[in-house]
Amino acid sequence: MGFPTHRPRRLRASEALRRMVRETELSAGHLIYPLFVTQEKKGKSEITSMPGQYRLSIPELLKETTEAARLGIPAVILFGIPKTKDDYGSAACDPRGVVPQAIRAIKEKTPDLLVITDVCIDEYTSHGHCGVVKEGKILNDETLEILSKMALAHAEAGADMIAPSDMMDGRVRTLRKTLDENGQTEIPILSYAAKYASCFYAPFRDAAQSAPQFGDRKSYQMDAANRREAIREVALDIEEGADIVMVKPALPYLDIIREVKDTFNVPVAAYQVSGEFSMIKAAAQKGWIDETRAMIESLLSIRRAGADMILTYFAKEMAHISGEKR
């Protein structure tokens, strides 16, 4: 039985009705705020390709994390930018390095704010790759040892969760074993389980000064054409001990988010990456789209696809809006 008996527009007639039947919820509690921290003693520098985002000294970082906590954002994820880089990303493993220092400062200032740390050495290597390089090849097993030391340094500094993003085979198992053997059994692992080799990372690489100095990352990040491979990658990471799995990027891979959500009984994260953020910002600056509406619509689409949590540079803006609606 159809029209005129059925009139779906009846439930769209007013904002109150639309709120009552709204299927997907989006609030500050679903957001994780990515932040770039440097070893500068003070100040911040704007990231030109990511309007409104900055490389932050620890004093400036604390301003951001304090505001995030006030807005009801439950977690931040830290990306460190060291003063010096080398072929092995040695600074990544330093217990007194930029990220461990930042963790301690945040936990002292806002102890209830969850601090997640990105575990990958691309920001720390002179060549910009996520693994040890030998004769032009990215070595898998040799990289795992460095990642283990990095993860342990973060956990011992007080991180609430670690997030390996390197896409080396076996890294979740290796990190879980290292953490457990060193008394860090309560630290969850948020795995970048289905991370695609994407052009949408370009502004991030500008921000972190981590663009590869040769070649690309297609030998370890996933092919954009593959769906079944993503399910296999996620299954392997869960088997190895991942507590939360992530799909990255988000908008070009909404189908993957939905399939992962339908297939596995674990929390699913999605990363609205720098390129997704910057495209909205750039189009809004040109006057081509409404930035606020585009932000909300894009984040809702990620939630609707099945993401339980979203890493997004729009976290503060979205939290302001959801707070106002309350």
CSV table of C-alpha atoms in Angstrom, one decimal:
chain,number,residue,atom,x,y,z
A,1,MET,CA,0.0,0.0,0.0
A,2,GLY,CA,1.5,3.3,-1.1
A,3,PHE,CA,0.5,6.9,-1.5
A,4,PRO,CA,-1.7,8.5,-0.4
A,5,THR,CA,-1.9,6.2,2.7
A,6,HIS,CA,1.9,6.4,3.2
A,7,ARG,CA,3.3,9.9,3.4
A,8,PRO,CA,7.0,9.8,4.7
A,9,ARG,CA,7.0,13.6,4.6
A,10,ARG,CA,4.8,13.6,7.7
A,11,LEU,CA,7.8,12.8,9.9
A,12,ARG,CA,9.9,15.6,8.3
A,13,ALA,CA,7.4,18.4,8.9
A,14,SER,CA,9.3,20.0,11.8
A,15,GLU,CA,12.7,20.0,13.5
A,16,ALA,CA,11.1,18.4,16.6
A,17,LEU,CA,9.7,15.5,14.6
A,18,ARG,CA,13.0,15.1,12.7
A,19,ARG,CA,14.9,14.9,15.9
A,20,MET,CA,12.5,12.3,17.3
A,21,VAL,CA,12.9,9.9,14.4
A,22,ARG,CA,16.6,10.6,13.7
A,23,GLU,CA,18.4,7.3,13.3
A,24,THR,CA,22.0,8.3,13.7
A,25,GLU,CA,23.4,10.1,16.7
A,26,LEU,CA,26.5,12.3,16.5
A,27,SER,CA,28.0,14.0,19.6
A,28,ALA,CA,31.3,15.1,21.1
A,29,GLY,CA,31.5,11.7,22.8
A,30,HIS,CA,32.1,10.0,19.4
A,31,LEU,CA,35.1,12.1,18.5
A,32,ILE,CA,38.9,11.8,18.8
A,33,TYR,CA,40.9,14.9,18.3
A,34,PRO,CA,44.3,14.5,16.4
A,35,LEU,CA,47.0,16.9,17.5
A,36,PHE,CA,50.6,17.6,16.3
A,37,VAL,CA,53.1,18.2,19.0
A,38,THR,CA,56.7,19.5,18.6
A,39,GLN,CA,59.7,20.0,20.8
A,40,GLU,CA,59.6,23.7,20.6
A,41,LYS,CA,59.5,25.3,24.1
A,42,LYS,CA,56.7,27.7,23.2
A,43,GLY,CA,54.4,28.9,20.5
A,44,LYS,CA,52.7,27.2,17.5
A,45,SER,CA,53.0,27.3,13.7
A,46,GLU,CA,50.0,27.1,11.4
A,47,ILE,CA,49.8,24.2,9.0
A,48,THR,CA,49.0,26.0,5.7
A,49,SER,CA,47.4,23.0,4.0
A,50,MET,CA,45.1,22.4,7.1
A,51,PRO,CA,43.5,25.7,7.9
A,52,GLY,CA,43.0,26.2,11.7
A,53,GLN,CA,45.4,23.3,12.6
A,54,TYR,CA,48.8,23.9,14.2
A,55,ARG,CA,52.1,22.3,15.1
A,56,LEU,CA,52.0,22.8,18.9
A,57,SER,CA,54.6,23.3,21.6
A,58,ILE,CA,53.6,21.5,24.8
A,59,PRO,CA,52.3,24.7,26.4
A,60,GLU,CA,50.0,25.3,23.4
A,61,LEU,CA,49.1,21.6,23.3
A,62,LEU,CA,47.8,21.9,26.8
A,63,LYS,CA,45.5,24.7,25.9
A,64,GLU,CA,44.0,22.5,23.1
A,65,THR,CA,43.6,19.5,25.3
A,66,THR,CA,42.1,21.5,28.2
A,67,GLU,CA,39.5,22.9,25.8
A,68,ALA,CA,38.9,19.5,24.3
A,69,ALA,CA,38.1,18.1,27.7
A,70,ARG,CA,35.9,21.1,28.5
A,71,LEU,CA,33.9,20.5,25.3
A,72,GLY,CA,33.3,16.8,26.2
A,73,ILE,CA,35.7,15.3,23.7
A,74,PRO,CA,36.8,12.1,25.4
A,75,ALA,CA,40.2,11.5,23.7
A,76,VAL,CA,43.0,13.0,21.7
A,77,ILE,CA,45.6,11.2,19.5
A,78,LEU,CA,49.1,12.6,19.4
A,79,PHE,CA,51.5,12.8,16.5
A,80,GLY,CA,55.1,13.8,17.4
A,81,ILE,CA,57.4,15.9,15.4
A,82,PRO,CA,60.9,15.5,16.7
A,83,LYS,CA,63.8,18.0,16.3
A,84,THR,CA,66.1,15.4,14.7
A,85,LYS,CA,65.4,12.4,12.4
A,86,ASP,CA,67.5,9.5,11.3
A,87,ASP,CA,67.2,6.4,9.1
A,88,TYR,CA,65.8,4.3,12.0
A,89,GLY,CA,63.5,6.8,13.6
A,90,SER,CA,65.5,6.5,16.9
A,91,ALA,CA,63.7,9.5,18.5
A,92,ALA,CA,60.5,7.6,18.4
A,93,CYS,CA,61.8,5.2,21.1
A,94,ASP,CA,63.2,7.9,23.4
A,95,PRO,CA,61.3,7.8,26.8
A,96,ARG,CA,62.1,11.5,27.1
A,97,GLY,CA,61.0,12.2,23.5
A,98,VAL,CA,58.4,14.6,22.3
A,99,VAL,CA,55.4,12.3,22.7
A,100,PRO,CA,56.2,10.9,26.2
A,101,GLN,CA,56.8,14.5,27.4
A,102,ALA,CA,53.4,15.5,26.0
A,103,ILE,CA,51.7,12.5,27.5
A,104,ARG,CA,53.0,13.3,31.0
A,105,ALA,CA,52.0,17.0,30.7
A,106,ILE,CA,48.5,16.2,29.5
A,107,LYS,CA,47.8,13.6,32.2
A,108,GLU,CA,49.0,16.0,34.9
A,109,LYS,CA,46.7,18.8,33.6
A,110,THR,CA,43.6,16.8,32.5
A,111,PRO,CA,43.9,13.2,33.9
A,112,ASP,CA,40.5,12.1,32.7
A,113,LEU,CA,41.2,13.0,29.1
A,114,LEU,CA,42.2,9.8,27.2
A,115,VAL,CA,45.5,10.1,25.5
A,116,ILE,CA,46.0,7.8,22.5
A,117,THR,CA,49.4,7.8,20.7
A,118,ASP,CA,50.1,7.0,17.1
A,119,VAL,CA,52.8,4.3,16.8
A,120,CYS,CA,54.6,4.7,13.5
A,121,ILE,CA,58.1,5.9,12.7
A,122,ASP,CA,57.4,7.9,9.5
A,123,GLU,CA,57.4,11.2,11.4
A,124,TYR,CA,60.8,10.3,12.9
A,125,THR,CA,62.7,8.9,9.9
A,126,SER,CA,64.8,10.9,7.5
A,127,HIS,CA,63.4,8.9,4.6
A,128,GLY,CA,59.8,9.4,5.6
A,129,HIS,CA,58.8,5.7,5.4
A,130,CYS,CA,57.0,3.8,8.1
A,131,GLY,CA,59.7,1.1,8.4
A,132,VAL,CA,63.4,0.3,8.3
A,133,VAL,CA,64.8,0.7,4.8
A,134,LYS,CA,67.5,-1.4,3.2
A,135,GLU,CA,68.4,-1.2,-0.5
A,136,GLY,CA,65.2,0.6,-1.2
A,137,LYS,CA,62.9,-2.0,0.5
A,138,ILE,CA,60.9,-1.5,3.6
A,139,LEU,CA,61.7,-4.3,6.0
A,140,ASN,CA,58.9,-5.7,8.0
A,141,ASP,CA,60.3,-7.7,10.9
A,142,GLU,CA,63.2,-5.4,11.6
A,143,THR,CA,60.6,-2.6,12.0
A,144,LEU,CA,58.6,-4.5,14.6
A,145,GLU,CA,61.3,-4.2,17.2
A,146,ILE,CA,61.4,-0.4,16.9
A,147,LEU,CA,57.6,-0.2,17.1
A,148,SER,CA,57.7,-2.3,20.3
A,149,LYS,CA,60.1,0.1,21.9
A,150,MET,CA,58.1,3.1,20.8
A,151,ALA,CA,54.8,1.7,22.1
A,152,LEU,CA,56.4,0.7,25.5
A,153,ALA,CA,57.8,4.2,25.9
A,154,HIS,CA,54.4,5.7,25.3
A,155,ALA,CA,52.7,3.3,27.7
A,156,GLU,CA,55.2,3.9,30.5
A,157,ALA,CA,54.8,7.6,30.1
A,158,GLY,CA,51.1,7.2,30.8
A,159,ALA,CA,49.3,6.8,27.5
A,160,ASP,CA,45.8,5.3,27.8
A,161,MET,CA,45.9,3.6,24.4
A,162,ILE,CA,48.3,3.0,21.6
A,163,ALA,CA,47.4,3.1,17.9
A,164,PRO,CA,49.8,1.3,15.5
A,165,SER,CA,49.4,2.9,12.0
A,166,ASP,CA,52.5,1.4,10.2
A,167,MET,CA,50.7,-1.5,8.4
A,168,MET,CA,53.6,-3.9,9.1
A,169,ASP,CA,52.5,-7.5,9.2
A,170,GLY,CA,52.3,-8.9,12.8
A,171,ARG,CA,52.7,-5.6,14.5
A,172,VAL,CA,49.6,-6.0,16.7
A,173,ARG,CA,50.8,-9.4,18.1
A,174,THR,CA,54.3,-8.0,18.6
A,175,LEU,CA,53.1,-4.9,20.5
A,176,ARG,CA,50.6,-6.8,22.6
A,177,LYS,CA,53.4,-9.2,23.6
A,178,THR,CA,55.8,-6.4,24.5
A,179,LEU,CA,53.2,-4.5,26.5
A,180,ASP,CA,52.1,-7.6,28.4
A,181,GLU,CA,55.6,-8.7,29.2
A,182,ASN,CA,56.3,-5.3,30.7
A,183,GLY,CA,53.3,-5.0,32.9
A,184,GLN,CA,51.1,-3.0,30.5
A,185,THR,CA,48.3,-5.5,30.2
A,186,GLU,CA,45.6,-2.9,30.6
A,187,ILE,CA,46.6,-0.8,27.7
A,188,PRO,CA,44.2,-1.3,24.7
A,189,ILE,CA,45.4,-1.3,21.1
A,190,LEU,CA,43.5,0.7,18.5
A,191,SER,CA,44.8,-0.8,15.3
A,192,TYR,CA,44.8,1.1,11.9
A,193,ALA,CA,43.7,-2.3,10.5
A,194,ALA,CA,42.5,-1.3,7.0
A,195,LYS,CA,44.7,1.6,6.1
A,196,TYR,CA,44.7,2.4,2.4
A,197,ALA,CA,47.5,4.0,0.3
A,198,SER,CA,45.7,7.2,-0.2
A,199,CYS,CA,46.3,10.6,-1.8
A,200,PHE,CA,44.1,12.1,1.0
A,201,TYR,CA,47.1,12.0,3.4
A,202,ALA,CA,49.0,14.8,1.7
A,203,PRO,CA,48.2,17.6,4.1
A,204,PHE,CA,49.1,15.4,7.1
A,205,ARG,CA,52.5,14.7,5.5
A,206,ASP,CA,52.9,18.4,5.2
A,207,ALA,CA,52.0,18.9,8.9
A,208,ALA,CA,54.3,16.1,10.1
A,209,GLN,CA,57.0,16.7,7.6
A,210,SER,CA,56.8,13.0,6.8
A,211,ALA,CA,56.4,12.6,3.0
A,212,PRO,CA,58.5,9.7,1.6
A,213,GLN,CA,61.8,10.8,0.2
A,214,PHE,CA,61.6,8.1,-2.4
A,215,GLY,CA,58.9,5.9,-3.9
A,216,ASP,CA,55.6,5.5,-2.1
A,217,ARG,CA,53.9,3.4,0.6
A,218,LYS,CA,52.0,1.0,-1.7
A,219,SER,CA,54.1,-2.0,-0.7
A,220,TYR,CA,52.7,-1.8,2.9
A,221,GLN,CA,49.5,0.3,2.8
A,222,MET,CA,46.4,-1.2,1.0
A,223,ASP,CA,45.4,-0.9,-2.6
A,224,ALA,CA,42.3,1.3,-2.9
A,225,ALA,CA,40.6,-1.2,-5.2
A,226,ASN,CA,40.5,-4.0,-2.5
A,227,ARG,CA,37.6,-4.8,-0.3
A,228,ARG,CA,38.1,-8.5,0.7
A,229,GLU,CA,41.7,-7.7,1.7
A,230,ALA,CA,40.5,-5.2,4.2
A,231,ILE,CA,38.3,-7.8,5.9
A,232,ARG,CA,41.3,-10.2,6.1
A,233,GLU,CA,43.5,-7.4,7.5
A,234,VAL,CA,40.9,-6.6,10.2
A,235,ALA,CA,40.5,-10.3,11.1
A,236,LEU,CA,44.2,-10.8,11.5
A,237,ASP,CA,44.5,-7.8,13.7
A,238,ILE,CA,41.6,-8.9,15.9
A,239,GLU,CA,43.2,-12.4,16.2
A,240,GLU,CA,46.5,-10.8,17.2
A,241,GLY,CA,44.9,-8.8,20.0
A,242,ALA,CA,43.5,-5.5,18.6
A,243,ASP,CA,40.8,-4.1,20.9
A,244,ILE,CA,39.5,-1.5,18.4
A,245,VAL,CA,40.0,-1.6,14.6
A,246,MET,CA,40.1,1.4,12.3
A,247,VAL,CA,39.4,2.1,8.7
A,248,LYS,CA,41.4,5.0,7.1
A,249,PRO,CA,40.5,7.2,5.2
A,250,ALA,CA,36.8,7.4,6.0
A,251,LEU,CA,34.7,9.0,3.3
A,252,PRO,CA,36.1,7.2,0.3
A,253,TYR,CA,35.8,3.9,2.2
A,254,LEU,CA,32.4,4.1,3.8
A,255,ASP,CA,31.6,0.7,2.3
A,256,ILE,CA,34.6,-0.8,4.1
A,257,ILE,CA,33.5,0.7,7.4
A,258,ARG,CA,30.0,-0.8,7.0
A,259,GLU,CA,31.3,-4.2,6.1
A,260,VAL,CA,33.8,-4.3,9.0
A,261,LYS,CA,31.0,-3.2,11.4
A,262,ASP,CA,28.7,-5.9,10.1
A,263,THR,CA,31.4,-8.6,10.1
A,264,PHE,CA,33.2,-8.2,13.5
A,265,ASN,CA,31.9,-7.7,17.0
A,266,VAL,CA,34.5,-5.1,18.1
A,267,PRO,CA,34.4,-1.3,18.2
A,268,VAL,CA,35.1,0.3,14.9
A,269,ALA,CA,36.9,3.6,14.4
A,270,ALA,CA,37.3,5.7,11.2
A,271,TYR,CA,39.7,8.5,10.4
A,272,GLN,CA,38.4,11.5,8.6
A,273,VAL,CA,41.9,12.3,7.3
A,274,SER,CA,43.6,15.6,6.5
A,275,GLY,CA,42.6,15.6,2.9
A,276,GLU,CA,39.0,15.2,3.7
A,277,PHE,CA,39.2,18.0,6.2
A,278,SER,CA,41.2,20.3,4.0
A,279,MET,CA,38.9,19.9,1.0
A,280,ILE,CA,35.9,21.0,3.0
A,281,LYS,CA,37.9,24.0,4.4
A,282,ALA,CA,39.1,25.0,0.9
A,283,ALA,CA,35.7,24.8,-0.7
A,284,ALA,CA,34.2,26.8,2.2
A,285,GLN,CA,36.8,29.5,1.8
A,286,LYS,CA,35.9,29.8,-1.8
A,287,GLY,CA,32.3,30.2,-0.9
A,288,TRP,CA,31.3,27.0,-2.8
A,289,ILE,CA,29.8,25.1,0.2
A,290,ASP,CA,28.6,25.8,3.7
A,291,GLU,CA,31.4,24.6,5.9
A,292,THR,CA,29.3,23.7,9.0
A,293,ARG,CA,26.7,21.8,7.0
A,294,ALA,CA,29.4,19.9,5.1
A,295,MET,CA,31.2,19.1,8.3
A,296,ILE,CA,28.1,17.7,9.9
A,297,GLU,CA,26.9,15.8,6.8
A,298,SER,CA,30.3,14.2,6.3
A,299,LEU,CA,30.7,13.1,10.0
A,300,LEU,CA,27.1,11.8,10.0
A,301,SER,CA,27.9,9.7,6.9
A,302,ILE,CA,30.8,8.1,8.7
A,303,ARG,CA,28.7,7.4,11.8
A,304,ARG,CA,25.8,6.1,9.6
A,305,ALA,CA,28.2,3.7,7.9
A,306,GLY,CA,29.0,2.1,11.3
A,307,ALA,CA,31.9,3.9,12.9
A,308,ASP,CA,31.6,4.0,16.7
A,309,MET,CA,34.2,6.7,16.9
A,310,ILE,CA,35.7,9.2,14.5
A,311,LEU,CA,39.2,10.7,14.4
A,312,THR,CA,38.6,14.2,13.0
A,313,TYR,CA,40.3,17.6,12.9
A,314,PHE,CA,36.7,19.0,13.1
A,315,ALA,CA,36.4,17.7,16.7
A,316,LYS,CA,36.3,21.0,18.4
A,317,GLU,CA,33.9,22.6,15.9
A,318,MET,CA,31.6,19.6,16.1
A,319,ALA,CA,31.7,19.5,19.9
A,320,HIS,CA,30.8,23.2,20.0
A,321,ILE,CA,27.7,22.5,17.9
A,322,SER,CA,26.6,19.4,19.8
A,323,GLY,CA,27.0,21.3,23.0
A,324,GLU,CA,24.9,24.1,21.8
A,325,LYS,CA,22.2,21.7,20.8
A,326,ARG,CA,22.1,20.2,24.3
